PDB file of C-alpha atoms in Angstrom:
ATOM      1  CA  ASN G 767      21.541  -6.003  20.885  1.00  0.00           C
ATOM      2  CA  ALA G 768      20.356  -8.696  18.960  1.00  0.00           C
ATOM      3  CA  GLY G 769      17.593  -6.707  17.430  1.00  0.00           C
ATOM      4  CA  VAL G 770      14.618  -8.777  16.270  1.00  0.00           C
ATOM      5  CA  THR G 771      15.331 -12.817  17.454  1.00  0.00           C
ATOM      6  CA  GLN G 772      13.259 -15.602  16.170  1.00  0.00           C
ATOM      7  CA  THR G 773      13.390 -19.537  16.914  1.00  0.00           C
ATOM      8  CA  PRO G 774      13.190 -21.589  15.639  1.00  0.00           C
ATOM      9  CA  LYS G 775      15.212 -21.231  12.432  1.00  0.00           C
ATOM     10  CA  PHE G 776      14.150 -24.708  10.558  1.00  0.00           C
ATOM     11  CA  GLN G 777      10.581 -26.806  11.177  1.00  0.00           C
ATOM     12  CA  VAL G 778       9.043 -29.626   9.008  1.00  0.00           C
ATOM     13  CA  LEU G 779       5.740 -30.211  10.028  1.00  0.00           C
ATOM     14  CA  LYS G 780       2.982 -32.880   9.176  1.00  0.00           C
ATOM     15  CA  THR G 781      -0.520 -31.612   8.238  1.00  0.00           C
ATOM     16  CA  GLY G 782      -2.430 -31.157  11.104  1.00  0.00           C
ATOM     17  CA  GLN G 783       0.190 -30.904  13.726  1.00  0.00           C
ATOM     18  CA  SER G 784       0.728 -26.919  15.336  1.00  0.00           C
ATOM     19  CA  MET G 785       3.473 -25.117  16.262  1.00  0.00           C
ATOM     20  CA  THR G 786       4.284 -21.833  17.599  1.00  0.00           C
ATOM     21  CA  LEU G 787       6.890 -19.190  16.237  1.00  0.00           C
ATOM     22  CA  GLN G 788       8.206 -17.234  18.639  1.00  0.00           C
ATOM     23  CA  CYS G 789       9.757 -13.482  18.029  1.00  0.00           C
ATOM     24  CA  ALA G 790      11.899 -11.423  20.692  1.00  0.00           C
ATOM     25  CA  GLN G 791      13.145  -7.637  20.173  1.00  0.00           C
ATOM     26  CA  ASP G 792      15.268  -5.632  22.277  1.00  0.00           C
ATOM     27  CA  MET G 793      14.835  -2.401  20.742  1.00  0.00           C
ATOM     28  CA  ASN G 794      11.837  -1.533  23.250  1.00  0.00           C
ATOM     29  CA  HIS G 795       9.775  -0.942  19.613  1.00  0.00           C
ATOM     30  CA  ASN G 796       5.640  -0.274  20.392  1.00  0.00           C
ATOM     31  CA  SER G 797       5.009  -2.195  16.836  1.00  0.00           C
ATOM     32  CA  MET G 798       5.648  -6.086  16.296  1.00  0.00           C
ATOM     33  CA  TYR G 799       4.590  -7.900  12.664  1.00  0.00           C
ATOM     34  CA  TRP G 800       4.500 -11.103  11.544  1.00  0.00           C
ATOM     35  CA  TYR G 801       4.965 -11.619   7.578  1.00  0.00           C
ATOM     36  CA  ARG G 802       5.433 -14.478   5.114  1.00  0.00           C
ATOM     37  CA  GLN G 803       7.627 -14.554   2.199  1.00  0.00           C
ATOM     38  CA  ASP G 804       6.717 -16.895  -0.653  1.00  0.00           C
ATOM     39  CA  PRO G 805       8.366 -16.440  -4.185  1.00  0.00           C
ATOM     40  CA  GLY G 806       7.139 -14.120  -6.784  1.00  0.00           C
ATOM     41  CA  MET G 807       4.464 -12.734  -4.524  1.00  0.00           C
ATOM     42  CA  GLY G 808       6.953 -10.443  -2.040  1.00  0.00           C
ATOM     43  CA  LEU G 809       6.309 -10.421   1.923  1.00  0.00           C
ATOM     44  CA  ARG G 810       2.451 -10.338   3.109  1.00  0.00           C
ATOM     45  CA  LEU G 811       1.774  -9.410   6.459  1.00  0.00           C
ATOM     46  CA  ILE G 812      -0.376 -11.621   8.656  1.00  0.00           C
ATOM     47  CA  TYR G 813      -1.077  -9.932  11.505  1.00  0.00           C
ATOM     48  CA  TYR G 814       0.466  -6.749  13.681  1.00  0.00           C
ATOM     49  CA  SER G 815       0.897  -5.413  17.078  1.00  0.00           C
ATOM     50  CA  ALA G 816       0.893  -1.480  17.074  1.00  0.00           C
ATOM     51  CA  SER G 817       1.059  -1.337  20.963  1.00  0.00           C
ATOM     52  CA  GLU G 818       1.551  -3.826  23.463  1.00  0.00           C
ATOM     53  CA  GLY G 819      -2.389  -5.401  24.282  1.00  0.00           C
ATOM     54  CA  THR G 820      -3.524  -4.812  20.511  1.00  0.00           C
ATOM     55  CA  THR G 821      -3.131  -7.630  17.885  1.00  0.00           C
ATOM     56  CA  ASP G 822      -4.585  -6.850  14.001  1.00  0.00           C
ATOM     57  CA  LYS G 823      -5.153  -8.812  11.253  1.00  0.00           C
ATOM     58  CA  GLY G 824      -3.084  -7.957   8.080  1.00  0.00           C
ATOM     59  CA  GLU G 825      -3.432  -9.313   4.784  1.00  0.00           C
ATOM     60  CA  VAL G 826      -3.480 -12.937   5.236  1.00  0.00           C
ATOM     61  CA  PRO G 827      -4.534 -14.056   8.705  1.00  0.00           C
ATOM     62  CA  ASN G 828      -6.478 -17.281   7.968  1.00  0.00           C
ATOM     63  CA  GLY G 829      -4.834 -20.114   9.802  1.00  0.00           C
ATOM     64  CA  TYR G 830      -3.022 -18.316  11.873  1.00  0.00           C
ATOM     65  CA  ASN G 831      -3.393 -16.546  15.631  1.00  0.00           C
ATOM     66  CA  VAL G 832      -0.942 -14.133  17.657  1.00  0.00           C
ATOM     67  CA  SER G 833       0.131 -13.198  20.881  1.00  0.00           C
ATOM     68  CA  ARG G 834       1.790 -10.179  22.012  1.00  0.00           C
ATOM     69  CA  LEU G 835       2.823 -11.439  25.534  1.00  0.00           C
ATOM     70  CA  ASN G 836       4.889  -8.621  26.449  1.00  0.00           C
ATOM     71  CA  LYS G 837       6.233  -5.300  24.650  1.00  0.00           C
ATOM     72  CA  ARG G 838       9.448  -7.777  23.947  1.00  0.00           C
ATOM     73  CA  GLU G 839       7.637 -10.777  22.502  1.00  0.00           C
ATOM     74  CA  PHE G 840       5.230 -11.574  19.621  1.00  0.00           C
ATOM     75  CA  SER G 841       4.487 -15.446  19.079  1.00  0.00           C
ATOM     76  CA  LEU G 842       2.593 -16.913  15.997  1.00  0.00           C
ATOM     77  CA  ARG G 843       0.726 -19.803  16.301  1.00  0.00           C
ATOM     78  CA  LEU G 844      -0.663 -22.440  13.804  1.00  0.00           C
ATOM     79  CA  GLU G 845      -3.047 -24.521  15.000  1.00  0.00           C
ATOM     80  CA  SER G 846      -3.167 -26.754  12.290  1.00  0.00           C
ATOM     81  CA  ALA G 847      -0.791 -26.695   9.970  1.00  0.00           C
ATOM     82  CA  ALA G 848      -1.661 -27.200   6.141  1.00  0.00           C
ATOM     83  CA  PRO G 849       0.737 -27.887   3.241  1.00  0.00           C
ATOM     84  CA  SER G 850      -0.167 -24.086   1.818  1.00  0.00           C
ATOM     85  CA  GLN G 851       1.565 -22.807   5.159  1.00  0.00           C
ATOM     86  CA  THR G 852       5.280 -23.709   4.366  1.00  0.00           C
ATOM     87  CA  SER G 853       6.552 -20.809   3.625  1.00  0.00           C
ATOM     88  CA  VAL G 854       9.263 -18.520   5.113  1.00  0.00           C
ATOM     89  CA  TYR G 855       8.082 -16.455   8.234  1.00  0.00           C
ATOM     90  CA  PHE G 856       9.563 -13.281   9.008  1.00  0.00           C
ATOM     91  CA  CYS G 857       8.946 -10.838  12.398  1.00  0.00           C
ATOM     92  CA  ALA G 858       9.640  -7.129  11.971  1.00  0.00           C
ATOM     93  CA  SER G 859       9.098  -4.441  14.617  1.00  0.00           C
ATOM     94  CA  SER G 860       9.083  -0.367  14.505  1.00  0.00           C
ATOM     95  CA  GLU G 861       8.973   2.221  16.993  1.00  0.00           C
ATOM     96  CA  ALA G 862       5.568   3.211  15.919  1.00  0.00           C
ATOM     97  CA  ALA G 863       3.198   1.370  13.008  1.00  0.00           C
ATOM     98  CA  SER G 864       3.271   4.249  10.764  1.00  0.00           C
ATOM     99  CA  GLY G 865       4.892   7.504   9.813  1.00  0.00           C
ATOM    100  CA  GLY G 866       7.803   5.920   8.439  1.00  0.00           C
ATOM    101  CA  TYR G 867       9.332   4.253  10.463  1.00  0.00           C
ATOM    102  CA  GLU G 868      11.905   1.551   9.327  1.00  0.00           C
ATOM    103  CA  GLN G 869      11.133  -1.844  10.367  1.00  0.00           C
ATOM    104  CA  TYR G 870      13.875  -3.848  11.575  1.00  0.00           C
ATOM    105  CA  PHE G 871      13.404  -7.973  10.412  1.00  0.00           C
ATOM    106  CA  GLY G 872      14.255 -11.033  12.236  1.00  0.00           C
ATOM    107  CA  PRO G 873      16.138 -14.008  10.517  1.00  0.00           C
ATOM    108  CA  GLY G 874      13.410 -15.888   9.328  1.00  0.00           C
ATOM    109  CA  THR G 875      12.065 -19.238  10.109  1.00  0.00           C
ATOM    110  CA  ARG G 876      11.954 -22.028   7.271  1.00  0.00           C
ATOM    111  CA  LEU G 877       8.631 -23.878   7.999  1.00  0.00           C
ATOM    112  CA  THR G 878       7.552 -26.573   5.564  1.00  0.00           C
ATOM    113  CA  VAL G 879       4.536 -28.441   6.113  1.00  0.00           C
ATOM    114  CA  THR G 880       4.094 -32.223   4.211  1.00  0.00           C
TER     115      THR G 880
ATOM    116  CA  GLN O 181      -4.076  -8.203  -4.419  1.00  0.00           C
ATOM    117  CA  GLN O 182      -1.031  -6.445  -4.530  1.00  0.00           C
ATOM    118  CA  GLN O 183      -0.885  -3.102  -3.341  1.00  0.00           C
ATOM    119  CA  VAL O 184       2.011  -2.187  -5.017  1.00  0.00           C
ATOM    120  CA  LYS O 185       3.567  -3.148  -8.223  1.00  0.00           C
ATOM    121  CA  GLN O 186       7.469  -4.308  -8.783  1.00  0.00           C
ATOM    122  CA  SER O 187       9.252  -4.658 -11.895  1.00  0.00           C
ATOM    123  CA  PRO O 188      11.035  -6.776 -13.246  1.00  0.00           C
ATOM    124  CA  GLN O 189      11.170 -10.172 -11.679  1.00  0.00           C
ATOM    125  CA  SER O 190      14.969 -10.091 -12.079  1.00  0.00           C
ATOM    126  CA  LEU O 191      17.780  -8.602 -14.050  1.00  0.00           C
ATOM    127  CA  ILE O 192      21.121  -9.508 -14.867  1.00  0.00           C
ATOM    128  CA  VAL O 193      23.993  -5.920 -14.802  1.00  0.00           C
ATOM    129  CA  GLN O 194      27.400  -6.360 -15.893  1.00  0.00           C
ATOM    130  CA  LYS O 195      29.766  -4.882 -13.407  1.00  0.00           C
ATOM    131  CA  GLY O 196      29.716  -1.086 -13.701  1.00  0.00           C
ATOM    132  CA  GLY O 197      26.359  -0.823 -15.212  1.00  0.00           C
ATOM    133  CA  ILE O 198      23.077   0.760 -13.691  1.00  0.00           C
ATOM    134  CA  SER O 199      20.353  -1.570 -12.197  1.00  0.00           C
ATOM    135  CA  ILE O 200      16.946   0.335 -12.404  1.00  0.00           C
ATOM    136  CA  ILE O 201      13.906  -1.243 -10.818  1.00  0.00           C
ATOM    137  CA  ASN O 202      10.403   0.286 -10.916  1.00  0.00           C
ATOM    138  CA  CYS O 203       7.318   0.229  -8.647  1.00  0.00           C
ATOM    139  CA  ALA O 204       3.842   1.382  -9.153  1.00  0.00           C
ATOM    140  CA  TYR O 205       1.136   2.045  -7.041  1.00  0.00           C
ATOM    141  CA  GLU O 206      -2.909   3.509  -6.264  1.00  0.00           C
ATOM    142  CA  ASN O 207      -3.838   4.149  -2.975  1.00  0.00           C
ATOM    143  CA  THR O 208      -2.753   7.565  -2.590  1.00  0.00           C
ATOM    144  CA  ALA O 209      -2.949   7.077   1.559  1.00  0.00           C
ATOM    145  CA  PHE O 210       0.580   6.090   1.047  1.00  0.00           C
ATOM    146  CA  ASP O 211       3.624   8.413   2.831  1.00  0.00           C
ATOM    147  CA  TYR O 212       6.255   6.928   3.175  1.00  0.00           C
ATOM    148  CA  PHE O 213       8.109   4.773  -0.117  1.00  0.00           C
ATOM    149  CA  PRO O 214      11.032   2.344   1.349  1.00  0.00           C
ATOM    150  CA  TRP O 215      12.819  -0.109  -0.605  1.00  0.00           C
ATOM    151  CA  TYR O 216      14.261  -3.217   1.537  1.00  0.00           C
ATOM    152  CA  GLN O 217      17.350  -5.252   0.473  1.00  0.00           C
ATOM    153  CA  GLN O 218      17.900  -9.065   1.062  1.00  0.00           C
ATOM    154  CA  PHE O 219      20.515 -11.238   0.957  1.00  0.00           C
ATOM    155  CA  PRO O 220      19.578 -15.105   0.895  1.00  0.00           C
ATOM    156  CA  GLY O 221      18.907 -16.637   3.844  1.00  0.00           C
ATOM    157  CA  LYS O 222      18.421 -13.031   5.981  1.00  0.00           C
ATOM    158  CA  GLY O 223      15.734 -10.643   6.255  1.00  0.00           C
ATOM    159  CA  PRO O 224      15.046  -7.482   4.376  1.00  0.00           C
ATOM    160  CA  ALA O 225      17.068  -4.397   5.331  1.00  0.00           C
ATOM    161  CA  LEU O 226      16.261  -0.990   4.838  1.00  0.00           C
ATOM    162  CA  LEU O 227      18.250   0.223   1.841  1.00  0.00           C
ATOM    163  CA  ILE O 228      16.913   4.067   1.021  1.00  0.00           C
ATOM    164  CA  ALA O 229      13.206   5.624   1.611  1.00  0.00           C
ATOM    165  CA  ILE O 230      11.578   8.252   0.547  1.00  0.00           C
ATOM    166  CA  ARG O 231       8.625  10.792   1.135  1.00  0.00           C
ATOM    167  CA  PRO O 232       6.144  12.015  -1.707  1.00  0.00           C
ATOM    168  CA  ASP O 233       7.250  15.314  -1.265  1.00  0.00           C
ATOM    169  CA  VAL O 234      10.534  14.978  -2.605  1.00  0.00           C
ATOM    170  CA  SER O 235      11.006  13.830  -6.050  1.00  0.00           C
ATOM    171  CA  GLU O 236      14.507  12.373  -5.653  1.00  0.00           C
ATOM    172  CA  LYS O 237      17.135  10.794  -2.925  1.00  0.00           C
ATOM    173  CA  LYS O 238      20.516   9.814  -3.660  1.00  0.00           C
ATOM    174  CA  GLU O 239      22.556   7.878  -1.224  1.00  0.00           C
ATOM    175  CA  GLY O 240      25.888   6.953  -1.938  1.00  0.00           C
ATOM    176  CA  ARG O 241      25.412   4.607  -5.234  1.00  0.00           C
ATOM    177  CA  PHE O 242      21.161   4.337  -4.520  1.00  0.00           C
ATOM    178  CA  THR O 243      18.721   6.732  -6.271  1.00  0.00           C
ATOM    179  CA  ILE O 244      14.947   7.054  -5.452  1.00  0.00           C
ATOM    180  CA  SER O 245      13.237   8.884  -8.164  1.00  0.00           C
ATOM    181  CA  PHE O 246       9.156   9.538  -7.023  1.00  0.00           C
ATOM    182  CA  ASN O 247       6.882  10.821  -9.581  1.00  0.00           C
ATOM    183  CA  LYS O 248       3.347  11.446  -7.213  1.00  0.00           C
ATOM    184  CA  SER O 249       1.129  12.595 -10.313  1.00  0.00           C
ATOM    185  CA  ALA O 250       1.900   8.893 -12.017  1.00  0.00           C
ATOM    186  CA  LYS O 251       1.669   7.428  -8.870  1.00  0.00           C
ATOM    187  CA  GLN O 252       5.552   5.720  -9.449  1.00  0.00           C
ATOM    188  CA  PHE O 253       8.756   5.526  -8.472  1.00  0.00           C
ATOM    189  CA  SER O 254      11.900   3.796  -9.035  1.00  0.00           C
ATOM    190  CA  LEU O 255      14.998   2.472  -7.397  1.00  0.00           C
ATOM    191  CA  HIS O 256      18.307   3.138  -9.140  1.00  0.00           C
ATOM    192  CA  ILE O 257      21.731   1.082  -8.569  1.00  0.00           C
ATOM    193  CA  MET O 258      24.623   3.025 -10.245  1.00  0.00           C
ATOM    194  CA  ASP O 259      28.073   1.403 -10.781  1.00  0.00           C
ATOM    195  CA  SER O 260      26.649  -1.964  -9.669  1.00  0.00           C
ATOM    196  CA  GLN O 261      29.076  -4.439  -7.958  1.00  0.00           C
ATOM    197  CA  PRO O 262      28.967  -8.343  -6.987  1.00  0.00           C
ATOM    198  CA  GLY O 263      28.078  -7.174  -3.417  1.00  0.00           C
ATOM    199  CA  ASP O 264      24.634  -5.894  -4.563  1.00  0.00           C
ATOM    200  CA  SER O 265      23.691  -9.048  -5.798  1.00  0.00           C
ATOM    201  CA  ALA O 266      20.490  -9.348  -3.730  1.00  0.00           C
ATOM    202  CA  THR O 267      16.489  -9.528  -4.066  1.00  0.00           C
ATOM    203  CA  TYR O 268      15.366  -5.704  -3.696  1.00  0.00           C
ATOM    204  CA  PHE O 269      11.824  -4.923  -2.480  1.00  0.00           C
ATOM    205  CA  CYS O 270       9.827  -1.772  -2.760  1.00  0.00           C
ATOM    206  CA  ALA O 271       7.231  -0.580  -0.350  1.00  0.00           C
ATOM    207  CA  ALA O 272       4.781   1.472   0.660  1.00  0.00           C
ATOM    208  CA  ILE O 273       3.212   2.627   4.128  1.00  0.00           C
ATOM    209  CA  ASP O 274      -0.340   4.108   5.219  1.00  0.00           C
ATOM    210  CA  TYR O 275      -0.715   2.259   7.999  1.00  0.00           C
ATOM    211  CA  LYS O 276       1.324  -0.823   7.327  1.00  0.00           C
ATOM    212  CA  LEU O 277       4.299  -2.067   5.051  1.00  0.00           C
ATOM    213  CA  SER O 278       2.686  -3.139   1.950  1.00  0.00           C
ATOM    214  CA  PHE O 279       5.661  -5.148   0.031  1.00  0.00           C
ATOM    215  CA  GLY O 280       6.206  -5.315  -4.034  1.00  0.00           C
ATOM    216  CA  ALA O 281       6.998  -8.967  -5.533  1.00  0.00           C
ATOM    217  CA  GLY O 282      10.530  -8.425  -5.414  1.00  0.00           C
ATOM    218  CA  THR O 283      13.559  -7.564  -7.879  1.00  0.00           C
ATOM    219  CA  THR O 284      16.213 -10.315  -8.217  1.00  0.00           C
ATOM    220  CA  VAL O 285      19.582  -8.546  -9.760  1.00  0.00           C
ATOM    221  CA  THR O 286      22.177 -10.332 -10.437  1.00  0.00           C
ATOM    222  CA  VAL O 287      26.004  -8.481 -10.875  1.00  0.00           C
ATOM    223  CA  ARG O 288      28.418 -10.168 -13.308  1.00  0.00           C
ATOM    224  CA  ALA O 289      31.895  -9.244 -12.791  1.00  0.00           C
TER     225      ALA O 289
END
């Protein structure tokens, strides 16, 4: 089992460019999440998908879109990248969205926007 | 505005010492309180977790203390080892996971 995989590992974008971060999990989990991690701010939830076919905004959704492609895959799209979106992005999955289910995290994507 | 407040931001402890990290929350809808451990270049991983009807939970050298009336909880790392050097995040769940800002722990050999 690979767990949660993310591609790419590193990316540099120019302001205004677009890109999609890919995430896949092989644990048959229902819920998936996208976080960003910035120094001194912990992890902040961007979007989540409680189950296949549903997506909801988290704490910091502006400038991002998501697609729950199927039960395994959850992608995060930046339509017009801004320097403020320089961050480390983590995808996570869990069996369910609440009730204490453990979230399993991927290795992260380090994004720099110049 | 962070829903879970964590302190200190960083701490240094000698090998064999005790590391203590504190967290506080306001949202009484939180019903599960996990701690995550993150090593550089890796994603966070669940370390230990507690429900609010339990005052203490111990797993090996790691102990969570929970004070429901004060809305505070803490992580104690006993007999700290260099391999414990990492960033620790407290968190709380209602329908989603809210993280504290993190504490970087450095254990000196």
